[in-house]
Amino acid sequence: MDFWSFTVEASYFIAAVLFIMGLKRMGSPKTARGGIVWAGAGMVLATVVTLWHPAMEAGVGRYFLILLAIGIGGIGAWISGKRVQMTAMPQMVALYNGMGGGAAAAIALVEMYSGAAWTHGTTVLILAVAGAIIGAVSFSGSLVAWAKLEGVQKKTIRLPQQHLINGGVALAAVVLGVMIVMAESSAPVLVTLLLITTLVLGLVITNPIGGADMPVVISLYNALTGLAVAFEGFVLSNPAMIIAGTVVGSAGTLLTFLMANAMNRSITNVLFAGFGVDDGAEAEGPEGEMKSVEAFDASASFAYSDSLIIVPGYGLAVAQAQHKLWEFVQMLQKEHGVDVKFAIHPVAGRMPGHMNVLLAEAGVPYDMIYDLEDINAEFPTADAALVIGANDVVNPAARTDESSPIYGMPILDVDKAREVYVIKRGKGTGFSGVQNALFFGDNTRMIFGDAKQVCSDLAGGLKQL
Ligand code: NAP
């Protein structure tokens, strides 16, 4: 091995180590920021080396076009990354994810249209075809996920015999893939048909899935994109792509299962049950009266409590109320000696870790934040629980009502606290569209209003005591 080849291979190895170490550091909020920088450095190294590699080997190098593409993509990503709201992060991930799947499929298409895929042997050809199928499905599926979360596609379209149609399109894709593998050399018509079929497959699979399940779907497509990239890494004999793709594939798979488990649902149920589909029907559920209280009155109850557990949810992110909330909590701690804890449900918000990120942004210390299994036993002895913009993750129907779509999902046992206060704007349901008996409980008081304004009023109430 000559010096340059050794340098290239060694750089890929270092890039792979940086990806894996970066991912490891992303496991804790304290080191996550650094983890992103490490993985990013690995990606820069792998990209620079890859640009250098073909030029060294074969004198290939359309550097102008490559740098132009990197420039346009880099600037676009920088601007959108800076501007994106926290609540819009899942759809941004969906979009970037789709681009990854599309890029993997594009590599496979170039290899197949040019005939190069047939020169590497049957195994690599099969990987190229599989990568094209998975990449194209992830691309169009992720675009649908983005459109749904962004509100561009408002209705969930469910065709009659949807599963039969999906099965038919999937079968057609597999048959075309087999025909390509069996072809002697480049088969442009078959490759074009495969591209169209797989793009349609991504659309028909994703369309019927309800908006509430989109984060799981995005994570699943993330895993598939990683797999497609790893397959194409074999086609291009590029170890960095193989390792990065495998890391993304396995991390995405784990995340998908973690989310499904946290909702006590199977992946099949997520993909085929149509959970959270907005069919325009009124939400059914418990009837009764919600008892409301003014923020100023509620703040007195909190001030005279010994212990308070706060449960944040998606509404906290919508209102961007984390800073005001932390201000109020600090007053409770310092001026009234209240023992305050935050309880985080694994699927609170719209992406894993959503609430942890919000609270970290406001400066809440990590030792005040508890996971569901660590805090649930404390609700029965807590003086008060304060739910801010959370709904499904505190719905007791998940424990008791077998007919409820969220039955079996582990929830935070807020209803067991002595007093429960819920901040939300109105009587709207959560993302699952299910009504919540907690809001009608004898020990529950609703503080209606935007979470940011209410937190500000709560702090104002404390000042007047
Ligand atoms: P949720 O069930 O969607 O409820 C959010 C509540 O916030 C709503 O009831 C809404 O009521 C209130 N709200 C909205 N804007 C507000 C504002 N500005 N101020 C005050 N309140 C506001 O949220 P969640 O309890 O966090 O549950 C998450 C849901 O997402 C679950 O169904 C979960 O399964 C699903 N999900 C999450 C993930 C994940 O990774 N996190 C993944 C897959 C699925 P009003 O309209 O009345 O204000």
XYZ file of C-alpha atoms and ligand atoms in Angstrom:
513
model
C 0.000 0.000 0.000
C 1.530 3.353 -1.035
C 1.661 6.397 1.221
C -1.433 8.141 -0.241
C -3.625 5.043 -0.110
C -2.524 4.487 3.481
C -3.359 8.124 4.343
C -6.819 7.784 2.780
C -7.599 4.501 4.588
C -6.255 5.850 7.905
C -8.391 9.010 7.525
C -11.507 6.884 6.950
C -10.669 4.951 10.093
C -10.287 8.166 12.117
C -13.575 9.475 10.643
C -15.325 6.250 11.704
C -13.935 6.554 15.249
C -15.156 10.185 15.368
C -18.684 9.111 14.231
C -18.895 6.438 16.927
C -17.415 8.589 19.725
C -19.671 11.476 18.656
C -22.744 9.251 18.837
C -21.682 8.013 22.270
C -21.363 11.599 23.521
C -24.848 12.393 22.187
C -26.171 9.934 24.808
C -26.054 12.543 27.580
C -27.329 16.150 27.503
C -24.058 17.268 29.129
C -21.865 15.988 26.289
C -24.351 16.022 23.378
C -23.205 19.368 21.931
C -19.595 18.128 21.825
C -20.787 14.837 20.297
C -22.346 16.701 17.383
C -19.057 18.571 16.801
C -17.062 15.303 16.891
C -19.363 13.563 14.409
C -19.359 16.697 12.218
C -15.534 16.722 12.230
C -15.600 13.060 11.155
C -17.935 13.950 8.296
C -15.693 16.831 7.141
C -12.646 14.531 7.218
C -14.454 11.771 5.279
C -15.706 14.285 2.685
C -12.287 15.912 2.142
C -10.579 12.532 1.811
C -13.231 11.271 -0.597
C -12.770 14.327 -2.817
C -9.064 13.716 -2.805
C -9.281 9.958 -3.337
C -10.530 9.609 -6.939
C -8.277 12.431 -8.055
C -5.278 10.509 -6.696
C -6.386 7.182 -8.146
C -7.755 8.022 -11.539
C -7.327 11.707 -12.102
C -11.107 12.214 -11.835
C -12.138 15.507 -10.330
C -14.973 17.755 -11.393
C -14.081 19.945 -8.488
C -15.976 22.992 -9.681
C -19.311 21.157 -9.796
C -18.601 19.315 -6.543
C -17.649 22.474 -4.654
C -20.644 24.342 -6.132
C -22.984 21.575 -4.882
C -21.329 21.563 -1.447
C -21.564 25.374 -1.321
C -25.271 25.491 -2.240
C -26.156 22.599 0.097
C -23.979 23.904 2.936
C -25.348 27.457 2.818
C -28.948 26.192 2.565
C -28.453 23.863 5.527
C -26.709 26.558 7.613
C -29.502 29.093 7.074
C -32.337 26.599 7.654
C -30.536 25.158 10.714
C -30.187 28.640 12.228
C -33.786 29.618 11.510
C -35.651 26.446 12.394
C -37.954 26.590 15.429
C -37.591 23.817 18.015
C -41.167 22.722 17.270
C -40.292 22.329 13.575
C -37.232 20.156 14.225
C -38.917 16.789 13.429
C -39.912 17.928 9.930
C -36.406 19.277 9.348
C -34.948 15.915 10.340
C -37.433 14.268 7.939
C -36.264 16.520 5.114
C -32.530 15.913 5.730
C -33.198 12.242 6.134
C -35.014 12.141 2.813
C -32.022 13.820 1.164
C -29.739 11.065 2.547
C -32.018 8.340 1.161
C -32.248 10.188 -2.167
C -28.444 10.514 -2.347
C -27.979 6.777 -1.711
C -30.563 5.955 -4.396
C -28.879 8.411 -6.808
C -25.509 6.666 -6.363
C -27.135 3.318 -7.142
C -28.888 4.767 -10.204
C -25.655 6.235 -11.593
C -23.935 2.876 -11.116
C -26.823 1.025 -12.770
C -27.408 3.426 -15.680
C -23.655 3.466 -16.477
C -23.436 -0.347 -16.238
C -20.674 -0.092 -13.590
C -22.823 -2.007 -11.071
C -22.505 -5.142 -13.236
C -18.688 -5.060 -13.101
C -18.455 -5.713 -9.331
C -20.106 -9.168 -9.206
C -23.605 -10.346 -8.252
C -23.420 -9.641 -4.488
C -22.508 -5.995 -4.993
C -25.148 -5.689 -7.734
C -27.795 -7.007 -5.301
C -26.626 -4.468 -2.689
C -26.828 -1.672 -5.286
C -30.418 -2.624 -6.189
C -31.440 -3.046 -2.521
C -29.859 0.351 -1.682
C -31.748 1.962 -4.592
C -35.083 0.530 -3.403
C -34.594 1.449 0.263
C -33.108 4.878 -0.528
C -35.915 5.870 -2.925
C -38.650 4.674 -0.510
C -36.999 6.660 2.324
C -36.766 9.713 0.055
C -40.414 9.919 -1.017
C -41.687 8.633 2.364
C -39.687 11.274 4.246
C -41.075 13.997 1.961
C -44.630 12.906 2.862
C -43.656 12.925 6.574
C -42.273 16.445 6.145
C -45.424 17.622 4.312
C -47.679 16.241 7.064
C -45.739 17.724 9.963
C -45.265 21.063 8.199
C -49.018 21.236 7.552
C -48.505 21.283 3.758
C -50.517 18.055 3.542
C -53.451 18.502 5.894
C -55.483 15.355 5.211
C -54.410 11.757 5.611
C -55.458 9.922 2.442
C -56.508 6.291 2.973
C -57.444 4.418 -0.194
C -59.846 1.467 -0.187
C -57.829 -1.793 -0.027
C -54.793 0.285 0.975
C -52.794 -2.703 2.237
C -53.445 -4.609 -0.998
C -52.258 -1.637 -3.076
C -49.135 -1.250 -0.905
C -48.408 -4.978 -1.200
C -48.840 -4.860 -4.988
C -46.446 -1.908 -5.414
C -43.880 -3.520 -3.066
C -44.088 -6.781 -5.044
C -43.606 -4.900 -8.344
C -40.462 -3.230 -6.897
C -39.021 -6.574 -5.799
C -39.774 -8.211 -9.196
C -38.110 -5.309 -11.045
C -35.107 -5.551 -8.696
C -34.741 -9.285 -9.416
C -35.022 -8.636 -13.180
C -32.242 -6.040 -12.964
C -29.970 -8.425 -11.046
C -30.638 -11.123 -13.649
C -29.970 -8.791 -16.612
C -26.622 -9.299 -18.332
C -25.698 -5.623 -18.383
C -27.176 -2.130 -17.929
C -30.977 -2.167 -18.320
C -32.059 1.510 -18.360
C -35.786 0.840 -18.880
C -35.939 -1.550 -15.928
C -33.901 0.873 -13.771
C -36.275 3.755 -14.636
C -39.313 1.586 -13.850
C -37.702 0.568 -10.535
C -37.124 4.218 -9.647
C -40.750 5.187 -10.368
C -42.153 2.148 -8.510
C -40.050 2.696 -5.393
C -40.859 6.418 -5.237
C -44.576 5.523 -5.446
C -44.041 2.848 -2.771
C -42.695 5.449 -0.306
C -45.771 7.624 -0.974
C -48.396 4.885 -0.575
C -46.796 3.461 2.577
C -46.459 6.818 4.363
C -49.692 8.516 3.292
C -52.125 6.507 5.445
C -50.019 6.809 8.622
C -51.446 9.292 11.136
C -49.585 12.497 12.018
C -49.101 11.368 15.634
C -46.908 8.509 14.464
C -44.733 10.570 12.126
C -41.768 10.818 14.583
C -41.558 7.005 14.653
C -41.841 6.847 10.873
C -39.088 9.457 10.477
C -36.839 7.452 12.767
C -37.604 4.290 10.768
C -36.725 6.040 7.482
C -33.581 7.335 9.174
C -32.577 3.735 9.903
C -33.406 2.690 6.331
C -31.412 5.611 4.893
C -28.385 4.449 6.922
C -28.813 0.949 5.541
C -29.054 2.245 1.950
C -25.893 4.349 2.429
C -24.029 1.329 3.867
C -25.099 -0.814 0.862
C -23.893 1.855 -1.567
C -20.627 2.024 0.425
C -20.006 -1.575 -0.698
C -20.780 -0.598 -4.299
C -18.242 2.259 -4.187
C -15.777 0.326 -1.944
C -15.930 3.247 0.484
C -15.380 2.162 4.140
C -16.469 5.535 5.581
C -19.883 5.157 3.916
C -20.211 1.572 5.140
C -19.400 2.519 8.747
C -21.408 5.780 8.823
C -24.385 4.020 7.191
C -24.232 1.136 9.667
C -24.010 3.513 12.646
C -27.020 5.523 11.398
C -28.904 2.315 10.562
C -28.421 0.748 13.990
C -28.985 3.996 15.944
C -32.159 4.680 13.923
C -33.425 1.140 14.494
C -32.841 1.388 18.255
C -34.559 4.769 18.414
C -37.537 3.452 16.436
C -37.981 0.545 18.858
C -37.473 2.788 21.913
C -40.233 5.143 20.726
C -42.601 2.299 19.867
C -41.908 0.634 23.243
C -42.486 3.912 25.099
C -45.959 3.990 23.514
C -46.386 0.233 24.111
C -46.985 -0.315 20.380
C -45.420 -2.551 17.764
C -43.787 -1.167 14.614
C -46.448 -3.007 12.564
C -49.159 -1.228 14.553
C -47.452 2.138 13.914
C -47.206 1.455 10.171
C -50.635 -0.039 9.576
C -53.077 1.069 12.323
C -53.682 4.655 11.113
C -53.347 5.915 14.708
C -54.059 9.625 15.154
C -55.645 9.978 11.692
C -57.782 13.110 11.668
C -61.125 11.933 10.303
C -62.945 15.057 11.381
C -64.924 13.249 14.103
C -65.416 14.818 17.537
C -63.131 13.323 20.149
C -65.069 10.958 22.380
C -64.222 10.501 26.035
C -65.109 11.402 29.577
C -67.777 13.995 30.101
C -68.126 16.416 32.969
C -66.921 19.803 33.965
C -63.402 21.129 33.977
C -62.779 23.317 37.046
C -60.634 26.309 36.229
C -58.567 28.590 38.443
C -56.728 31.857 37.821
C -52.913 31.750 37.665
C -52.610 34.267 40.545
C -54.655 31.989 42.853
C -52.769 28.868 41.776
C -49.408 30.478 42.534
C -50.391 30.762 46.225
C -51.087 27.002 46.370
C -47.679 26.279 44.846
C -45.936 28.637 47.280
C -47.443 26.813 50.268
C -46.606 23.323 48.929
C -43.666 21.334 50.221
C -43.184 19.370 47.016
C -44.134 20.002 43.384
C -43.622 17.811 40.307
C -43.766 19.564 36.938
C -44.676 17.624 33.784
C -43.824 19.439 30.546
C -45.316 18.445 27.175
C -45.602 19.576 23.584
C -47.457 22.790 24.556
C -44.365 24.011 26.450
C -42.424 23.796 23.179
C -45.195 25.525 21.198
C -45.354 28.394 23.690
C -41.539 28.520 24.166
C -42.348 28.921 27.852
C -39.254 27.167 29.238
C -37.460 30.358 30.356
C -40.523 31.829 32.098
C -41.195 28.457 33.714
C -37.638 28.238 35.072
C -37.905 31.810 36.430
C -41.071 30.795 38.320
C -39.488 27.571 39.601
C -36.407 29.406 40.911
C -38.667 31.772 42.845
C -40.520 28.797 44.359
C -37.238 27.187 45.400
C -35.411 30.240 46.712
C -38.205 32.291 48.245
C -40.623 29.579 49.370
C -38.403 26.513 49.889
C -40.498 24.266 47.628
C -38.907 20.983 46.533
C -39.428 21.034 42.730
C -38.778 18.154 40.325
C -39.353 17.801 36.583
C -40.828 14.548 35.246
C -40.149 13.675 31.625
C -42.085 11.105 29.622
C -39.986 9.415 26.898
C -42.391 10.509 24.119
C -43.415 13.917 25.507
C -43.276 16.504 22.737
C -42.692 15.519 19.163
C -39.271 13.871 19.230
C -37.219 11.914 21.744
C -35.417 14.194 24.181
C -37.582 17.185 23.119
C -38.339 18.245 26.702
C -34.774 17.620 27.931
C -33.481 19.975 25.227
C -36.011 22.690 26.147
C -35.258 22.497 29.871
C -31.483 22.418 29.245
C -31.890 25.526 27.052
C -33.524 27.343 29.984
C -30.715 26.261 32.352
C -32.641 23.716 34.474
C -29.996 21.546 36.244
C -29.962 17.897 35.121
C -30.343 16.629 38.693
C -33.853 18.167 38.850
C -34.992 16.143 35.821
C -36.372 12.614 36.314
C -37.378 9.859 33.910
C -40.817 8.231 34.115
C -39.666 5.075 35.924
C -37.729 7.114 38.524
C -40.464 9.637 39.387
C -43.765 7.759 39.086
C -43.623 6.391 42.641
C -43.358 9.983 43.981
C -46.676 11.346 42.638
C -48.853 9.907 45.467
C -46.753 11.746 48.066
C -46.359 15.011 46.103
C -48.340 18.012 47.348
C -48.969 19.174 43.816
C -48.330 18.298 40.177
C -48.216 20.942 37.460
C -48.833 19.766 33.875
C -47.700 22.256 31.240
C -48.927 21.597 27.697
C -48.858 17.823 28.150
C -51.885 15.688 27.430
C -51.488 12.134 26.074
C -48.525 11.343 28.342
C -50.667 12.013 31.468
C -53.923 10.440 30.253
C -55.103 7.815 32.819
C -57.164 6.105 30.068
C -53.849 4.522 29.001
C -53.954 2.591 32.307
C -57.612 1.676 32.493
C -59.559 2.020 29.234
C -58.941 -0.996 26.981
C -60.881 0.622 24.137
C -58.618 3.707 24.105
C -56.085 3.910 21.261
C -53.416 4.806 23.829
C -54.277 1.866 26.137
C -51.088 0.265 27.460
C -48.859 3.312 26.948
C -46.926 3.940 30.178
C -47.977 7.339 31.557
C -46.826 9.727 34.274
C -49.151 9.090 37.269
C -50.052 12.761 37.702
C -53.636 11.971 38.754
C -52.279 10.403 41.959
C -50.857 13.704 43.266
C -52.804 15.498 46.023
C -53.543 18.501 43.778
C -53.176 18.662 39.997
C -52.892 21.860 37.948
C -52.994 21.770 34.150
C -51.913 24.639 31.921
C -53.362 24.544 28.396
C -55.064 27.001 26.089
C -58.478 25.345 25.843
C -60.258 22.025 25.794
C -58.276 20.624 22.843
C -57.123 17.002 22.773
C -53.504 15.846 22.499
C -51.854 14.529 19.366
C -53.666 11.170 19.583
C -57.039 12.965 19.423
C -58.195 11.293 22.647
C -59.984 13.216 25.441
C -58.327 13.155 28.863
C -60.167 12.174 32.084
C -57.417 13.835 34.152
C -58.826 17.266 33.262
C -62.204 16.363 34.802
C -60.762 14.908 38.043
C -61.933 16.208 41.463
C -58.364 17.149 42.407
C -57.621 18.854 39.043
C -57.720 22.575 38.353
C -57.252 23.960 34.836
C -55.264 27.146 34.300
C -56.378 28.148 30.823
C -54.022 30.213 28.678
C -50.862 30.156 26.638
C -48.151 28.415 28.683
C -45.723 31.351 28.469
C -48.276 33.896 29.629
C -49.495 31.627 32.439
C -45.922 31.009 33.684
C -45.373 34.746 33.674
C -48.628 35.257 35.633
C -47.628 32.539 38.123
C -44.347 34.352 38.767
C -46.298 37.625 39.065
C -48.598 35.964 41.605
C -45.628 34.891 43.741
C -44.288 38.454 43.789
C -47.571 39.685 45.261
C -47.581 37.186 48.147
P -49.909 16.246 23.356
O -50.622 15.031 23.806
O -49.760 16.459 21.884
O -50.662 17.495 24.026
C -50.154 18.776 23.912
C -51.135 19.721 24.598
O -50.506 21.001 24.635
C -52.447 19.875 23.858
O -53.486 19.233 24.555
C -52.663 21.402 23.761
O -53.924 21.727 24.322
C -51.523 21.983 24.614
N -50.924 23.185 24.020
C -50.594 23.409 22.732
N -50.080 24.623 22.584
C -50.068 25.209 23.815
C -49.669 26.487 24.306
N -49.154 27.424 23.499
N -49.798 26.735 25.629
C -50.331 25.799 26.465
N -50.741 24.580 26.045
C -50.613 24.282 24.729
O -48.433 16.327 23.968
P -47.664 15.330 24.923
O -48.442 15.058 26.166
O -46.295 15.906 25.025
O -47.645 13.947 24.115
C -46.856 13.713 22.948
C -47.652 12.983 21.887
O -46.834 12.831 20.698
C -48.044 11.596 22.312
O -49.269 11.229 21.717
C -46.924 10.749 21.738
O -47.273 9.386 21.552
C -46.708 11.450 20.395
N -45.388 11.081 19.889
C -44.270 11.633 20.422
C -43.023 11.186 20.006
C -41.751 11.714 20.610
O -40.691 11.217 20.228
N -41.803 12.677 21.502
C -42.931 10.207 19.025
C -44.106 9.675 18.496
C -45.330 10.134 18.945
P -54.688 23.083 23.878
O -54.818 23.009 22.395
O -55.987 23.035 24.601
O -53.822 24.215 24.305
